[in-house]
Each structure stands twice: as structure tokens, then as C-alpha cells.
Backbone as a ProteinNet text record, in pm:
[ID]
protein_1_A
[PRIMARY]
XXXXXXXXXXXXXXXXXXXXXXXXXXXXXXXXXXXXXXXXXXXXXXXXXXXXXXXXXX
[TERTIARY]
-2891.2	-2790.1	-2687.5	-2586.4	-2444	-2386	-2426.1	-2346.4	-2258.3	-2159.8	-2055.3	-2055.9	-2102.5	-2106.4	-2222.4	-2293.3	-2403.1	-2352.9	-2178.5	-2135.9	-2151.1	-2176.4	-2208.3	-2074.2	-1959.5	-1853.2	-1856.5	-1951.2	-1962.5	-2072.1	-1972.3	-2054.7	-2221.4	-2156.2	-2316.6	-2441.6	-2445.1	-2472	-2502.8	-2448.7	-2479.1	-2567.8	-2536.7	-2643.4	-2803.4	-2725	-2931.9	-2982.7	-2944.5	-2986.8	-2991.5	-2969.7	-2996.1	-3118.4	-3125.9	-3241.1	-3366.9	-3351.7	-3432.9	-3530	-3423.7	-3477.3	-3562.1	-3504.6	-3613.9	-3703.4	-3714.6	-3856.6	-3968.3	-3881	-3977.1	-4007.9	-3994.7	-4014.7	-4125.4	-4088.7	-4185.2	-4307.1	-4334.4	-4422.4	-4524.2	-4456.1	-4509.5	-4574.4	-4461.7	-4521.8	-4527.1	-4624.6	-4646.3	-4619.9	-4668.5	-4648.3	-4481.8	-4425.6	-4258.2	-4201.5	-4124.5	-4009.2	-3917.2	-3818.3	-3702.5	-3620	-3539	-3412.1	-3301.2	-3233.5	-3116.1	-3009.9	-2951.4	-2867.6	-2713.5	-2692.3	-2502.1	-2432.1	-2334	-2246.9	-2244.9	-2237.9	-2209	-2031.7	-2035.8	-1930.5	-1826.9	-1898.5	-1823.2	-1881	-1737	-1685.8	-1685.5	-1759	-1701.4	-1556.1	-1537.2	-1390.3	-1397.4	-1456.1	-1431.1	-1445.5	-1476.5	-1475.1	-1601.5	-1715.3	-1834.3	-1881.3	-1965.9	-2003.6	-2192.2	-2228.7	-2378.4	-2403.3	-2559.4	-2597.8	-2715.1	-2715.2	-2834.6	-2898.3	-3032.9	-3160.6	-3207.9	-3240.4	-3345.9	-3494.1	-3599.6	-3710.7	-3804.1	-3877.4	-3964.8	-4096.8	-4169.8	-4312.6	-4411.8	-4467.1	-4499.3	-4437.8
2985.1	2998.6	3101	3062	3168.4	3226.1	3357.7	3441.3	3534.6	3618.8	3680.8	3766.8	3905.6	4039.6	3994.5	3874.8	3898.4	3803	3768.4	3658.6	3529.1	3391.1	3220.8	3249.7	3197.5	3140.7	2988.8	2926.9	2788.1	2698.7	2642.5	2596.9	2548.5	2468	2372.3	2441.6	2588.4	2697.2	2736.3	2782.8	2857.7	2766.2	2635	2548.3	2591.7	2554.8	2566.1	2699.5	2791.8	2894.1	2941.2	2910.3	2864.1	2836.7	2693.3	2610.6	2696.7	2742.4	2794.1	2905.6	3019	3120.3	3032	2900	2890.1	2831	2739.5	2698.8	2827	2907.9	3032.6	3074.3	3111.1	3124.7	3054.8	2903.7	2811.6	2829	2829.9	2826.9	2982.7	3100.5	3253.3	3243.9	3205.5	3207.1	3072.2	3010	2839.7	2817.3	2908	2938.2	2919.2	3003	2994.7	2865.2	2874.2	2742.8	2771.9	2662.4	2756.2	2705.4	2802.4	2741.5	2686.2	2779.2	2733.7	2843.4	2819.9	2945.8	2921.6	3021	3009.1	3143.9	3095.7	3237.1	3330.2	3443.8	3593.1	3587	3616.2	3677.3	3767.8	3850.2	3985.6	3938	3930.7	3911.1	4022.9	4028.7	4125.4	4217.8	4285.1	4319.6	4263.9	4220.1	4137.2	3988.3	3941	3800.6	3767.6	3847.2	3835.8	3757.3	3694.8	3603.1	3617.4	3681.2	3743.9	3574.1	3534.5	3415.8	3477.9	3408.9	3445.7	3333.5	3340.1	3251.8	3269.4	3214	3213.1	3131.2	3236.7	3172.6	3224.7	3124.5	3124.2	3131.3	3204	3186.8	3091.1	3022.5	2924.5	2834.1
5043.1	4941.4	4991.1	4967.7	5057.3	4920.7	4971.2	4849.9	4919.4	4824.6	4837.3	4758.1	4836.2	4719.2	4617.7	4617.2	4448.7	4390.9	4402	4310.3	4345.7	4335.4	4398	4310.8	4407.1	4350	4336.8	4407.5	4445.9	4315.1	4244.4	4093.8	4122.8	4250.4	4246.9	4282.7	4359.9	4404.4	4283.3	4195.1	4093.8	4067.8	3989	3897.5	3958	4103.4	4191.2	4135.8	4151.2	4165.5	3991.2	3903.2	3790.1	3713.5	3823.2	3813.6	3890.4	3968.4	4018.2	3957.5	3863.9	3783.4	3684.6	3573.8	3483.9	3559.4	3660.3	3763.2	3764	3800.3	3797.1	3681.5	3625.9	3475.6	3417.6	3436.1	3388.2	3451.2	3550.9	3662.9	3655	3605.7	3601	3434.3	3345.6	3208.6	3182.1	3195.6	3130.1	2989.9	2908.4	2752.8	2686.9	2790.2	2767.8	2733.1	2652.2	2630.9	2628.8	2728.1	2745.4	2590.8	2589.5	2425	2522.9	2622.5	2631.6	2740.6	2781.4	2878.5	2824.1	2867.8	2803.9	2938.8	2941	3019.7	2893.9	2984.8	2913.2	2809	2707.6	2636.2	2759	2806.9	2860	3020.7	3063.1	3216.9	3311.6	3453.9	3504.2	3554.2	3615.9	3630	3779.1	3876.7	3939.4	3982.5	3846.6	3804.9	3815.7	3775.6	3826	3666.1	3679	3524.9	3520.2	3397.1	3382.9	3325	3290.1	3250.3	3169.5	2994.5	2955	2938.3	2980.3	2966.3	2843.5	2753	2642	2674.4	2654.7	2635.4	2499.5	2418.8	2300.4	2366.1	2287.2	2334.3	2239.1	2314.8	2269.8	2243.9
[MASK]
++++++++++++++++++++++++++++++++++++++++++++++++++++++++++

């Protein structure tokens, strides 16, 4: 995965790497369900974009 400074400017890059965190997730806590991810409200100052994961237990 080719990153720059921390940021994947490269969408399809991001998605993987995305996908990859709830894989893990799923895989560490089996119990977990995921709800849903959304971009962050609040942007970095160098265009950097946070991602929140939601997971339910059980």
C-alpha cells in the first residue's frame, strides 16, 4: 500500500485499507457487528480525512 505522509490520497487505496481494518476487527472480536463507517465531520489542515468505524457488541 503506497502512502504519503499517513495520508492514501488514492480512493481505491483507501477503500482497501478500510476494508482491511473491519477484516481485522471481525476476525480479533467475532462478537462485533459492524453498524457502519462515515468520514470525519472535522478535516485535517492538510487535507488529511479521519474515518469512523462503528461496531455493536453482539
Amino acid at each position: 500500500m503506497r502512502k504519503n505522509k499517513g495520508v492514501i490520497r488514492d480512493a481505491l487505496l483507501r477503500e482497501e485499507a478500510l476494508k482491511k481494518i473491519e477484516g481485522f476487527v471481525s476476525n480479533k472480536i467475532p462478537e462485533a457487528r459492524f453498524i457502519g463507517r462515515m468520514e470525519s465531520p472535522i478535516k485535517g489542515g492538510d487535507g488529511n480525512v479521519e474515518y469512523l468505524i462503528g461496531y455493536r457488541k453482539g
